[in-house]
Amino acid sequence: MNQIPDVLYADQDYTTWLIVGASRGIGLEFVRQLLARGERIIATVREPWASHASALWGQAGSDHGRCQMYVCDILSEDSIVKFVSQIAAIPNLKIDYVVLNAGVLRYPNRSTECSFDEFAFHLHTNTIGPIITAQKLLQTNIPIGTIVFMSSDSGSQGNFREMEDGFAAYAASKSALNMALRHMAAELKRKDDDTIILAMHPGEVATDMANINLSWEVQGIITPEESVRKMIDVIQSKGIQHSGTFWTWEDKPYVW
């Protein structure tokens, strides 16, 4: 599980992607499509033997070693540090794209009802975990091209979605993520670090996380296949001048 073959080394002629939170939904679809494109992937799951990780095991087991799985629980700093230290030990590893996809939505999570622990759970999973994972990666000697944080239109303060009843903790966690990643981009620029930091809104994607009964009609639901296919193109089109910006799956800038 921690044996990375030569195909993931930096002197090879293809890109390497790290997908954090790859066991299902959008993360698993990233793995599927990137393998079909001939890319190399490091994929993480929170628990290696969880039932929902079986689809990723199937992908990893049928690609001649191009997808390598690791355990990384973004709710545990020890787990994050262990994972990062494992891949940092790989000789000549270069990561072209990091996609921090791990996230949670426990519905409902209203400000007038949500418990302390429930609010904290959303913040730890959707904000603190992804930011600390990126931080630890940046503190290694691994060359990293782009880090993508999976955000949401729910986290936009400039386009507040008043109809989203029961999304308070989730929206607050995504808004906090947006602010933290903007600071990360600014800090890297001051250090003359060319790593690109992006926020992505994947669209209203039909995944297990979105399989909830809402009091309003969600418009424009798309499949994970369509969302990821378009996001890959958007991610690969951005340069250092775009660091610290927020984009949709349709390659449209989104208001913070």
C-alpha positions as a printed NumPy array, in Angstrom:
array([[  0.   ,   0.   ,   0.   ],
       [  2.913,   2.342,   0.591],
       [  5.076,   1.084,  -2.269],
       [  5.148,   3.666,  -5.054],
       [  6.451,   2.291,  -8.364],
       [  8.681,   4.092, -10.825],
       [  5.653,   5.345, -12.759],
       [  5.056,   7.94 , -10.04 ],
       [  8.556,   9.374, -10.117],
       [  9.113,  12.909, -11.29 ],
       [ 11.296,  12.056, -14.292],
       [  8.42 ,  10.344, -16.094],
       [  6.458,  11.968, -18.912],
       [  3.001,  12.424, -17.381],
       [  1.364,  14.285, -14.549],
       [  0.88 ,  13.054, -11.004],
       [ -2.283,  13.891,  -9.072],
       [ -2.927,  13.583,  -5.352],
       [ -6.622,  13.115,  -4.567],
       [ -7.406,  13.496,  -0.869],
       [-10.797,  11.945,  -0.146],
       [-11.036,   9.528,  -3.071],
       [-13.229,   6.68 ,  -1.841],
       [-16.492,   7.841,  -3.402],
       [-18.357,  10.634,  -5.159],
       [-16.311,  13.379,  -6.766],
       [-12.987,  12.05 ,  -5.465],
       [-13.55 ,   8.575,  -6.889],
       [-14.622,  10.097, -10.201],
       [-11.349,  12.066, -10.324],
       [ -9.479,   8.774,  -9.962],
       [-11.516,   7.081, -12.69 ],
       [-11.106,   9.863, -15.22 ],
       [ -7.437,  10.503, -14.501],
       [ -6.638,   6.826, -14.93 ],
       [ -8.487,   6.874, -18.256],
       [ -6.291,   9.83 , -19.27 ],
       [ -3.129,   7.901, -18.441],
       [ -2.193,  10.009, -15.406],
       [ -0.628,   8.784, -12.164],
       [ -2.552,   9.076,  -8.91 ],
       [ -1.936,   9.011,  -5.182],
       [ -5.366,   8.538,  -3.594],
       [ -6.299,   8.714,   0.077],
       [ -9.079,   7.185,   2.14 ],
       [ -9.887,   7.647,   5.82 ],
       [-10.172,   3.912,   6.486],
       [ -8.61 ,   1.397,   4.082],
       [-11.19 ,  -1.338,   4.617],
       [-14.358,   0.791,   4.769],
       [-17.134,  -0.531,   2.543],
       [-17.333,   2.675,   0.518],
       [-13.628,   2.356,  -0.341],
       [-14.182,  -0.882,  -2.254],
       [-14.738,   0.93 ,  -5.572],
       [-11.397,   2.687,  -5.228],
       [ -9.694,  -0.605,  -4.42 ],
       [-11.146,  -1.899,  -7.684],
       [ -9.697,   1.038,  -9.59 ],
       [ -6.339,   0.769,  -7.858],
       [ -6.168,  -2.958,  -8.49 ],
       [ -6.73 ,  -2.802, -12.236],
       [ -4.396,  -0.055, -13.379],
       [ -0.956,  -1.736, -13.272],
       [  0.116,   0.328, -10.255],
       [ -0.752,   3.786, -11.58 ],
       [ -3.038,   4.455,  -8.598],
       [ -1.541,   4.084,  -5.137],
       [ -3.719,   4.218,  -2.018],
       [ -2.834,   5.682,   1.366],
       [ -4.701,   6.344,   4.578],
       [ -5.217,   9.989,   5.52 ],
       [ -7.871,  10.989,   8.024],
       [ -8.184,  14.757,   7.782],
       [ -9.801,  14.844,  11.219],
       [ -6.495,  13.699,  12.734],
       [ -3.327,  15.788,  12.574],
       [ -1.298,  12.679,  13.395],
       [ -2.823,  10.889,  10.401],
       [ -2.12 ,  13.857,   8.124],
       [  1.491,  14.104,   9.295],
       [  2.041,  10.364,   8.878],
       [  0.64 ,  10.372,   5.346],
       [  2.665,  13.407,   4.28 ],
       [  5.855,  11.933,   5.744],
       [  5.236,   8.712,   3.807],
       [  4.968,  10.388,   0.423],
       [  7.734,  12.874,   1.257],
       [ 10.077,   9.887,   1.509],
       [  9.458,   8.917,  -2.133],
       [ 12.603,   9.792,  -4.141],
       [ 12.123,  12.424,  -6.861],
       [  8.368,  12.681,  -6.355],
       [  6.748,  15.685,  -8.   ],
       [  3.021,  16.351,  -7.595],
       [  1.487,  18.37 , -10.396],
       [ -2.003,  18.674,  -8.916],
       [ -3.416,  18.21 ,  -5.422],
       [ -7.205,  17.989,  -5.08 ],
       [ -8.417,  18.335,  -1.504],
       [-11.843,  16.832,  -1.904],
       [-12.586,  15.459,   1.569],
       [-15.692,  17.055,   3.036],
       [-18.968,  16.472,   4.84 ],
       [-22.542,  17.717,   4.912],
       [-24.731,  16.543,   7.773],
       [-28.181,  17.913,   7.15 ],
       [-29.757,  19.874,   8.714],
       [-27.218,  22.092,  10.462],
       [-29.119,  25.281,  11.336],
       [-27.51 ,  28.058,  13.394],
       [-30.559,  28.049,  15.674],
       [-30.348,  24.303,  16.34 ],
       [-26.879,  22.951,  15.588],
       [-24.923,  21.526,  18.519],
       [-21.397,  22.602,  19.415],
       [-19.995,  19.24 ,  18.329],
       [-21.916,  19.198,  15.044],
       [-20.726,  22.698,  14.124],
       [-17.165,  21.788,  15.084],
       [-17.365,  18.604,  12.998],
       [-18.181,  20.602,   9.854],
       [-15.352,  23.047,  10.552],
       [-12.808,  20.331,  11.286],
       [-13.715,  18.316,   8.182],
       [-14.36 ,  21.058,   5.633],
       [-11.943,  23.775,   6.764],
       [ -9.231,  22.815,   9.217],
       [ -8.41 ,  19.369,   7.833],
       [ -7.943,  20.475,   4.202],
       [ -5.937,  23.576,   5.152],
       [ -3.601,  21.665,   7.487],
       [ -3.129,  18.937,   4.866],
       [ -2.093,  21.555,   2.318],
       [  0.134,  23.232,   4.908],
       [  1.976,  20.008,   5.706],
       [  2.448,  19.229,   2.006],
       [  3.86 ,  22.701,   1.393],
       [  6.328,  22.25 ,   4.254],
       [  7.964,  19.303,   2.487],
       [ 10.484,  19.421,  -0.335],
       [  7.977,  17.931,  -2.786],
       [  7.536,  20.212,  -5.813],
       [  3.807,  20.966,  -6.061],
       [  2.221,  22.694,  -9.03 ],
       [ -1.378,  23.39 ,  -8.004],
       [ -3.467,  22.813,  -4.887],
       [ -7.23 ,  22.745,  -5.42 ],
       [ -9.673,  23.084,  -2.537],
       [-13.18 ,  21.761,  -3.158],
       [-15.378,  24.633,  -2.049],
       [-19.054,  25.357,  -2.719],
       [-21.39 ,  28.118,  -3.811],
       [-22.852,  27.761,  -0.303],
       [-19.65 ,  29.331,   1.034],
       [-19.979,  32.527,  -1.007],
       [-20.64 ,  35.632,   1.079],
       [-21.176,  37.798,  -1.981],
       [-23.901,  35.486,  -3.283],
       [-25.659,  34.472,  -0.075],
       [-28.142,  31.66 ,  -0.737],
       [-30.971,  32.509,   1.647],
       [-33.104,  29.562,   0.506],
       [-30.56 ,  27.043,   1.816],
       [-32.338,  26.22 ,   5.052],
       [-30.299,  23.878,   7.235],
       [-26.912,  24.684,   5.672],
       [-25.517,  27.127,   8.254],
       [-22.582,  25.11 ,   9.618],
       [-21.755,  23.689,   6.177],
       [-21.836,  27.13 ,   4.533],
       [-19.789,  28.674,   7.354],
       [-17.154,  25.939,   7.012],
       [-16.852,  26.508,   3.254],
       [-16.72 ,  30.285,   3.722],
       [-13.945,  29.839,   6.287],
       [-12.134,  27.529,   3.863],
       [-12.338,  30.201,   1.176],
       [-10.817,  32.85 ,   3.436],
       [ -8.046,  30.533,   4.659],
       [ -7.024,  29.457,   1.159],
       [ -6.942,  33.086,  -0.02 ],
       [ -4.542,  33.85 ,   2.809],
       [ -2.507,  30.775,   1.863],
       [ -2.221,  32.024,  -1.713],
       [ -1.151,  35.493,  -0.531],
       [  1.415,  34.035,   1.885],
       [  2.947,  31.899,  -0.874],
       [  3.163,  34.885,  -3.206],
       [  5.074,  36.83 ,  -0.532],
       [  7.516,  33.914,  -0.326],
       [  7.912,  33.792,  -4.137],
       [  6.457,  30.279,  -4.082],
       [  4.86 ,  29.495,  -7.445],
       [  2.428,  26.876,  -6.13 ],
       [ -1.03 ,  27.778,  -7.436],
       [ -3.926,  27.805,  -4.948],
       [ -7.473,  27.477,  -6.31 ],
       [-11.003,  27.138,  -4.948],
       [-13.488,  25.14 ,  -7.025],
       [-17.276,  25.004,  -6.988],
       [-18.054,  21.603,  -8.525],
       [-21.698,  22.385,  -9.294],
       [-24.803,  20.754,  -7.874],
       [-23.455,  17.219,  -8.15 ],
       [-25.568,  14.106,  -7.629],
       [-23.503,  12.272,  -4.989],
       [-24.25 ,  10.405,  -1.766],
       [-23.523,  13.587,   0.188],
       [-26.208,  15.44 ,  -1.773],
       [-28.776,  12.675,  -1.302],
       [-30.919,  14.565,   1.203],
       [-34.52 ,  15.794,   1.313],
       [-34.499,  19.568,   0.904],
       [-37.302,  22.093,   1.259],
       [-36.365,  23.776,  -2.016],
       [-35.774,  22.552,  -5.547],
       [-32.127,  22.267,  -6.543],
       [-31.616,  23.538, -10.069],
       [-29.103,  22.213, -12.59 ],
       [-28.097,  18.909, -10.976],
       [-25.18 ,  17.323, -12.826],
       [-23.43 ,  13.963, -12.656],
       [-20.008,  13.456, -11.033],
       [-18.718,  12.482, -14.498],
       [-19.675,  15.851, -16.024],
       [-18.484,  17.875, -13.034],
       [-15.064,  16.222, -12.844],
       [-14.484,  16.2  , -16.594],
       [-15.003,  19.95 , -16.705],
       [-13.12 ,  20.63 , -13.476],
       [-10.01 ,  18.84 , -14.743],
       [ -9.949,  21.153, -17.754],
       [-10.467,  24.225, -15.565],
       [ -7.737,  23.194, -13.116],
       [ -5.205,  22.538, -15.869],
       [ -5.932,  25.888, -17.528],
       [ -4.927,  28.04 , -14.535],
       [ -1.51 ,  29.62 , -14.047],
       [  0.237,  31.433, -11.234],
       [ -1.682,  34.61 , -12.095],
       [ -4.863,  32.81 , -11.024],
       [ -3.613,  31.778,  -7.594],
       [ -6.093,  32.722,  -4.882],
       [ -9.155,  32.681,  -7.143],
       [-12.519,  30.875,  -7.077],
       [-13.862,  29.023, -10.149],
       [-16.874,  26.961, -11.14 ],
       [-16.831,  23.684, -13.053],
       [-17.915,  25.737, -16.066],
       [-14.721,  27.844, -15.913],
       [-16.537,  30.906, -14.619],
       [-15.063,  33.016, -11.804],
       [-17.222,  32.87 ,  -8.69 ],
       [-17.789,  35.654,  -6.181],
       [-16.2  ,  35.157,  -2.774]])
